[in-house]
mmCIF file of N, CA and C and ligand atoms in Angstrom:
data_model
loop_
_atom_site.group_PDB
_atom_site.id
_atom_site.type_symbol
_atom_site.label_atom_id
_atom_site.label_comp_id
_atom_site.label_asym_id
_atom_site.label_seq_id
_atom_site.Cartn_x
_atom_site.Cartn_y
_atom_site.Cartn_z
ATOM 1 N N UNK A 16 0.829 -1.194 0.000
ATOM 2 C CA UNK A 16 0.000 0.000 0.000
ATOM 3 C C UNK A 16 0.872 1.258 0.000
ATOM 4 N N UNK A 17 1.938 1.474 0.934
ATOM 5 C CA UNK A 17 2.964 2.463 0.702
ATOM 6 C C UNK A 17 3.715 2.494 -0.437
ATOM 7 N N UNK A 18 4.198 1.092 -1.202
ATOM 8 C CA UNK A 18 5.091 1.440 -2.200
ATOM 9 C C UNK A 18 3.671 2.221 -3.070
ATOM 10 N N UNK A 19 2.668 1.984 -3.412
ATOM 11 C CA UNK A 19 1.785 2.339 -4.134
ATOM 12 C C UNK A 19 1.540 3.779 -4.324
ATOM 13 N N UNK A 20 2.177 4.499 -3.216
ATOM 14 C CA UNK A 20 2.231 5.651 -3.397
ATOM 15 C C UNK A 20 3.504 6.560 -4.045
ATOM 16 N N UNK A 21 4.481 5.325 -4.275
ATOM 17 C CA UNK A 21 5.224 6.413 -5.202
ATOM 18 C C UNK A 21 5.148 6.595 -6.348
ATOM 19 N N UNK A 22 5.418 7.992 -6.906
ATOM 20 C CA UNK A 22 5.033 8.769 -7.455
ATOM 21 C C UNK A 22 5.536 8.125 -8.970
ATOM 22 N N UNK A 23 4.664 7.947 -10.185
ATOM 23 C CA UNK A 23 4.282 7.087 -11.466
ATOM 24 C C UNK A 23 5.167 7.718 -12.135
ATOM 25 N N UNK A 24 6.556 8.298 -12.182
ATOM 26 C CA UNK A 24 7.594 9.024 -13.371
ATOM 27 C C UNK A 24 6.915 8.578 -14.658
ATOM 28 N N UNK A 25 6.565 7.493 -14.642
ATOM 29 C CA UNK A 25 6.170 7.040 -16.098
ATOM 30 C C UNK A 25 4.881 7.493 -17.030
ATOM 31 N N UNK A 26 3.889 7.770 -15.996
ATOM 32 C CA UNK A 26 2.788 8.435 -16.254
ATOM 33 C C UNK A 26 2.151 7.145 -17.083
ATOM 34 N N UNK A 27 1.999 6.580 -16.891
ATOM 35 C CA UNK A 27 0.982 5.246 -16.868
ATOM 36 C C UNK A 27 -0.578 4.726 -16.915
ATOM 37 N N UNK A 28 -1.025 5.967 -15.852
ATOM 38 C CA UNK A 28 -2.382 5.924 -15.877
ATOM 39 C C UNK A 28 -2.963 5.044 -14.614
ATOM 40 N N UNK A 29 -2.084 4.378 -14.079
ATOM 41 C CA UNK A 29 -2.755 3.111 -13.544
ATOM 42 C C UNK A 29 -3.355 3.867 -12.591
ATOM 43 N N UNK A 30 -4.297 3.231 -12.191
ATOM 44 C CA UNK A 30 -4.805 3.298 -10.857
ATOM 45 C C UNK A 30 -4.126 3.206 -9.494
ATOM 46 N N UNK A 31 -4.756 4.454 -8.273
ATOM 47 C CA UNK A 31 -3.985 4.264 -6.990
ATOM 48 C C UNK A 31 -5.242 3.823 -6.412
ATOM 49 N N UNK A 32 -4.818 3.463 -5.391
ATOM 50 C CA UNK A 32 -5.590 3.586 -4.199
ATOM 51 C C UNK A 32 -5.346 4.766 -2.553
ATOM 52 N N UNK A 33 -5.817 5.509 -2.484
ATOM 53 C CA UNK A 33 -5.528 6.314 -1.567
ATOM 54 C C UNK A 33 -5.365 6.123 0.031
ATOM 55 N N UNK A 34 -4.253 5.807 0.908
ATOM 56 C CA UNK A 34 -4.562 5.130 2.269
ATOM 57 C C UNK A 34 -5.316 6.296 2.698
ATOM 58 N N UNK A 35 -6.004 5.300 3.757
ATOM 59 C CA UNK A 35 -7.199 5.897 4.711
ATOM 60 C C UNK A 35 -6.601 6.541 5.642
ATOM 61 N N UNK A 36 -7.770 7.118 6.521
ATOM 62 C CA UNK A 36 -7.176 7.500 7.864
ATOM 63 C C UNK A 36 -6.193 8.847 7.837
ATOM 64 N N UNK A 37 -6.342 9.159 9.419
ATOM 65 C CA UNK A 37 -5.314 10.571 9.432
ATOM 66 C C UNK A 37 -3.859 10.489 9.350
ATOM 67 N N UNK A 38 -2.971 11.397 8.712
ATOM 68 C CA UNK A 38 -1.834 11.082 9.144
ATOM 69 C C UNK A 38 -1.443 11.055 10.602
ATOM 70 N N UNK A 39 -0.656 10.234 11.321
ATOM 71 C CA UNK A 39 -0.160 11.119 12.790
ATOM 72 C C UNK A 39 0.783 11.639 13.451
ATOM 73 N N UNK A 40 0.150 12.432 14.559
ATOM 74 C CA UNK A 40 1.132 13.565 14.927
ATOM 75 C C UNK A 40 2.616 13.079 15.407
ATOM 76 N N UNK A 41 3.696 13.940 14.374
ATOM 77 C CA UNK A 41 4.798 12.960 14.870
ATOM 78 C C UNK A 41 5.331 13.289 16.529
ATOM 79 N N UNK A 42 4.385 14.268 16.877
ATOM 80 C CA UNK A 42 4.945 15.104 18.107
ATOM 81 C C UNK A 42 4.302 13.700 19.291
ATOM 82 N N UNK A 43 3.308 12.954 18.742
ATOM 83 C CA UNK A 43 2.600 12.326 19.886
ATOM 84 C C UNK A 43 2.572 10.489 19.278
ATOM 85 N N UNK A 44 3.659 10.342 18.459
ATOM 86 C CA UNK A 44 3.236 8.955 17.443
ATOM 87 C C UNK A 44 2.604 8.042 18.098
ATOM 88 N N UNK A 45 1.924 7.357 17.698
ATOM 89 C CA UNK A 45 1.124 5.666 17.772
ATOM 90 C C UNK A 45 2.312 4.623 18.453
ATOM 91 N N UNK A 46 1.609 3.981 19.446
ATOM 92 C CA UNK A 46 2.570 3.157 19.599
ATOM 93 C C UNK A 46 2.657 1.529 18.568
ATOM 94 N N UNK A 47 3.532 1.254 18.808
ATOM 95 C CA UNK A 47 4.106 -0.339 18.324
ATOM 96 C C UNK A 47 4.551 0.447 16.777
ATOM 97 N N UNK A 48 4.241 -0.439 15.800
ATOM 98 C CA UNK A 48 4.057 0.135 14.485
ATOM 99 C C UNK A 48 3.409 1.340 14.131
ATOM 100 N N UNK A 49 4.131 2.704 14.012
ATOM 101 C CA UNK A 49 3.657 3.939 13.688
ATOM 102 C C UNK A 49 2.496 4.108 12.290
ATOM 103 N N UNK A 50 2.235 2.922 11.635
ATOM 104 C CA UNK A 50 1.425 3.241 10.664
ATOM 105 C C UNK A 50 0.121 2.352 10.888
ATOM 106 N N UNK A 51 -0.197 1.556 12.261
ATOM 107 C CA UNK A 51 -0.851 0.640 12.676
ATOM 108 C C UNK A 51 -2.539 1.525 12.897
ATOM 109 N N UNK A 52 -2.137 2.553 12.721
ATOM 110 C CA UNK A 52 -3.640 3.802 12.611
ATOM 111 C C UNK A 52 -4.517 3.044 11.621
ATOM 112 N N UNK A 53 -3.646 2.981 10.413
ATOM 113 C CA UNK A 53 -4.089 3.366 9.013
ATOM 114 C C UNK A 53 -3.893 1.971 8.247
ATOM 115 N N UNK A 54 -3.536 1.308 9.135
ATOM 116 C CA UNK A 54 -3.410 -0.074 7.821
ATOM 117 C C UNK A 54 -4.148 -0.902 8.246
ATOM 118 N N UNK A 55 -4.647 -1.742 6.947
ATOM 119 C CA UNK A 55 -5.697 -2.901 6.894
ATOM 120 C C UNK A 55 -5.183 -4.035 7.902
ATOM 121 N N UNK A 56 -4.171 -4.217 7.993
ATOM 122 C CA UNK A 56 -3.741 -5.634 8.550
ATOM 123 C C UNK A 56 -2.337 -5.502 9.821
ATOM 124 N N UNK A 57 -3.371 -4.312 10.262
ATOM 125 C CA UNK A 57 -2.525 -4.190 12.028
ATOM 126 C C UNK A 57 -3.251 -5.551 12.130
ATOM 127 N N UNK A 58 -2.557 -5.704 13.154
ATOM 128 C CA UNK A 58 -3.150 -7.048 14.532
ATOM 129 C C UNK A 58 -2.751 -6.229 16.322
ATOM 130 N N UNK A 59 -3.262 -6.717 17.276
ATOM 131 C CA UNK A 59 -2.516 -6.429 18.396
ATOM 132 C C UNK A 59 -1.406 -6.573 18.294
ATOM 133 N N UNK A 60 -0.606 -6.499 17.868
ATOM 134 C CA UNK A 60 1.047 -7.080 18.083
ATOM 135 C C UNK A 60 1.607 -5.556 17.340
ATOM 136 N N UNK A 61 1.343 -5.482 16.340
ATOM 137 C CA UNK A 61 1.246 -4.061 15.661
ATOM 138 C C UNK A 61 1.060 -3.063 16.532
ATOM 139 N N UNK A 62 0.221 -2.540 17.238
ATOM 140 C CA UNK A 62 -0.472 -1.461 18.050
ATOM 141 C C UNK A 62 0.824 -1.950 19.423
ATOM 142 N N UNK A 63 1.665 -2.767 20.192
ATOM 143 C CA UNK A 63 2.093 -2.329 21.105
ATOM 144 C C UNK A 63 3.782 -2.759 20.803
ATOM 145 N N UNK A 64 4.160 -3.127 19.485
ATOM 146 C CA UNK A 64 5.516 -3.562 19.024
ATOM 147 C C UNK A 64 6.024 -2.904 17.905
ATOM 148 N N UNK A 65 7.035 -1.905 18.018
ATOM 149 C CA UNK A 65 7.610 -1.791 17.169
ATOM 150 C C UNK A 65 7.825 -2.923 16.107
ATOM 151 N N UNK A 66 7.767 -2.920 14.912
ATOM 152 C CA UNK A 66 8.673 -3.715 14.535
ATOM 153 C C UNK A 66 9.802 -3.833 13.751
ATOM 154 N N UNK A 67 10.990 -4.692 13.863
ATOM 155 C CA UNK A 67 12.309 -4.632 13.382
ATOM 156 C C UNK A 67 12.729 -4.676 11.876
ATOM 157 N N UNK A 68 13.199 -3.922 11.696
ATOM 158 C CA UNK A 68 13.955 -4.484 10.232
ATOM 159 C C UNK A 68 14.856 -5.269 9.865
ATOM 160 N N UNK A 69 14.070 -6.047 8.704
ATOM 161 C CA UNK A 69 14.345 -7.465 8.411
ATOM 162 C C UNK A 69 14.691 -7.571 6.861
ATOM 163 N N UNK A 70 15.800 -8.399 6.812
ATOM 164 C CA UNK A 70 16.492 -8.226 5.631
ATOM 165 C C UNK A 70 15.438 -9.151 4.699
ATOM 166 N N UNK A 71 15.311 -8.827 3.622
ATOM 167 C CA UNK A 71 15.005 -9.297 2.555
ATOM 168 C C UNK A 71 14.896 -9.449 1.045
ATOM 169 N N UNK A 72 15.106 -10.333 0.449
ATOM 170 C CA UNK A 72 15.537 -9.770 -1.173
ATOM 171 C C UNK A 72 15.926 -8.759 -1.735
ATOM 172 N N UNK A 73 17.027 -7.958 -2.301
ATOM 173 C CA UNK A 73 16.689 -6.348 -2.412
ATOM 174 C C UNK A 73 16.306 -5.499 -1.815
ATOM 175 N N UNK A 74 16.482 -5.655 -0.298
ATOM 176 C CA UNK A 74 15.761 -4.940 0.803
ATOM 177 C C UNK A 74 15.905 -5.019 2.322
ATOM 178 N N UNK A 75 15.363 -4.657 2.811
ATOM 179 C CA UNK A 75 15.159 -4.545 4.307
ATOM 180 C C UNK A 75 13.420 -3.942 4.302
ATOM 181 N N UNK A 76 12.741 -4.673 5.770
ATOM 182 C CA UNK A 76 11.319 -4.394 5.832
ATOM 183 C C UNK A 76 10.863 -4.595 6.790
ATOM 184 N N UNK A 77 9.994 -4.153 7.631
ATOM 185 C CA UNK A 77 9.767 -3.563 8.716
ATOM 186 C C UNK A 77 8.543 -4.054 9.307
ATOM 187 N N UNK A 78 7.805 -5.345 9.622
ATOM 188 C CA UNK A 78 6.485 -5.081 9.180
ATOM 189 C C UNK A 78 5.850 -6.250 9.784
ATOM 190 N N UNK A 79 5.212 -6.474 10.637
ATOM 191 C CA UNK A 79 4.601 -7.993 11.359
ATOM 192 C C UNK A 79 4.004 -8.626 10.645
ATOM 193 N N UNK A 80 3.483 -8.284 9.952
ATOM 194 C CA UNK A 80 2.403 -9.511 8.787
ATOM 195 C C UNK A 80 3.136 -9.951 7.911
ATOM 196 N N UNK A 81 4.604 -9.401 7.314
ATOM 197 C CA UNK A 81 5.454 -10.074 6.800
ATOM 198 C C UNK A 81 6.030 -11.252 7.578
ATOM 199 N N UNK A 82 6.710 -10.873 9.036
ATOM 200 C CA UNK A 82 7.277 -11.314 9.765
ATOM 201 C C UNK A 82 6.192 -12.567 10.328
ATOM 202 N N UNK A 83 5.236 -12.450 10.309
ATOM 203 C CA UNK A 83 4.560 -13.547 10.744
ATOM 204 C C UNK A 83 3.639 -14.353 9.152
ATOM 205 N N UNK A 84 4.272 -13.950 8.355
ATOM 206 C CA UNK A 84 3.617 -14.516 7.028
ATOM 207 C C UNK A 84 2.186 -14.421 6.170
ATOM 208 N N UNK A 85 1.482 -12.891 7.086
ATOM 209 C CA UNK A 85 0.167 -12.788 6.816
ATOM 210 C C UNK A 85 -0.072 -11.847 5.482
ATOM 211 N N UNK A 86 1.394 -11.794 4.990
ATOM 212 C CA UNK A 86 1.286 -10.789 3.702
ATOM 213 C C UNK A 86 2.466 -11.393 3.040
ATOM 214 N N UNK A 87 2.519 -11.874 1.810
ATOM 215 C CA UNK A 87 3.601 -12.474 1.102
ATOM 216 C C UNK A 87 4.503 -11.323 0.630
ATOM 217 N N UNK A 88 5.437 -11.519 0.518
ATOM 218 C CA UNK A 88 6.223 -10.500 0.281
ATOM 219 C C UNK A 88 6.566 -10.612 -1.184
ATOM 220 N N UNK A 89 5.452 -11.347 -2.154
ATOM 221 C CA UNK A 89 5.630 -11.443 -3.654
ATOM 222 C C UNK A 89 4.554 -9.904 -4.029
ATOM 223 N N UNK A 90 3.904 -9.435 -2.700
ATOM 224 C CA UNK A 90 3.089 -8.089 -3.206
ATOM 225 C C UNK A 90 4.088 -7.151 -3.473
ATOM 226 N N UNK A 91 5.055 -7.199 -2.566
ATOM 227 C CA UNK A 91 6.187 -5.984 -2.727
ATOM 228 C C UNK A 91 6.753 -6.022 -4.227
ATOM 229 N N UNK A 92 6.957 -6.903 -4.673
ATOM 230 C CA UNK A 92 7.474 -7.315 -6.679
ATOM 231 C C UNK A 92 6.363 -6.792 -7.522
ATOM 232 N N UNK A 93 5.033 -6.982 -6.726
ATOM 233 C CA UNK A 93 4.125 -6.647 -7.677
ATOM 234 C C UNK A 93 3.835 -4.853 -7.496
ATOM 235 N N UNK A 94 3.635 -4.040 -6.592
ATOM 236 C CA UNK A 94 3.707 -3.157 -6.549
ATOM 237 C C UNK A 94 5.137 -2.055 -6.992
ATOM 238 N N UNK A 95 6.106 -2.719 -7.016
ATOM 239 C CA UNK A 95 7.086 -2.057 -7.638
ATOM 240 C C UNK A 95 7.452 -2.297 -9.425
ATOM 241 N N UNK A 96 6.787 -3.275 -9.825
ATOM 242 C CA UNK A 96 6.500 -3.734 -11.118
ATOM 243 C C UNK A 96 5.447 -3.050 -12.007
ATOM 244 N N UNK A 97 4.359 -2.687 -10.824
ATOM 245 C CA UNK A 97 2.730 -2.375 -11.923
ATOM 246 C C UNK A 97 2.663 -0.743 -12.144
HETATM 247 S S1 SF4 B 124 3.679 -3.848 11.273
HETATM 248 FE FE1 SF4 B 124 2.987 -4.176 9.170
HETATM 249 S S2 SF4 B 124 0.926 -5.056 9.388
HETATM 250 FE FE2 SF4 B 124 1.465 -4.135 11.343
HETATM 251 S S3 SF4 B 124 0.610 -2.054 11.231
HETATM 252 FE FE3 SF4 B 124 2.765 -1.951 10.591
HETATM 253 S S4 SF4 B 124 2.675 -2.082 8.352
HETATM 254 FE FE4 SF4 B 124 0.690 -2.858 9.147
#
């Protein structure tokens, strides 16, 4: 959903999807995962855990539903591809 927001150099046309929710205040952040406001697939673990960055293919990633396998990390190929 975040890579989805960078910006189309190519001008493509495709379709976004816009994340929900407020941004938040960085003066007062969310605990555990700072983006756990606004994303589809917090869990409790999200809301009171940071989580670590974790090496992966071409990367490093940050993210409990990876880390616990509830989001394949073949979306990340597809969002940097489409
Ligand atoms: S850790 Fe991952 S699943 Fe949890 S809120 Fe953050 S981005 Fe979403």
């Amino acid at each position: 959903m975040l890579l989805d927001t960078i910006p189309d150099l190519e001008m493509t046309g495709r379709q976004r999807s816009p994340v929900g929710g407020e941004v938040p205040s960085p003066i007062n952040p969310p605990s555990g995962c700072s983006f756990h406001p606004r994303c589809p697939f917090a869990n409790d673990r999200c809301k009171s855990e940071r989580p670590k960055a974790l090496p992966i293919e071409g990367g490093t990633v940050a993210c409990h539903a990876i880390e616990e396998g509830r989001l394949p990390i073949e979306d990340r190929t597809y969002a940097l591809n489409t």
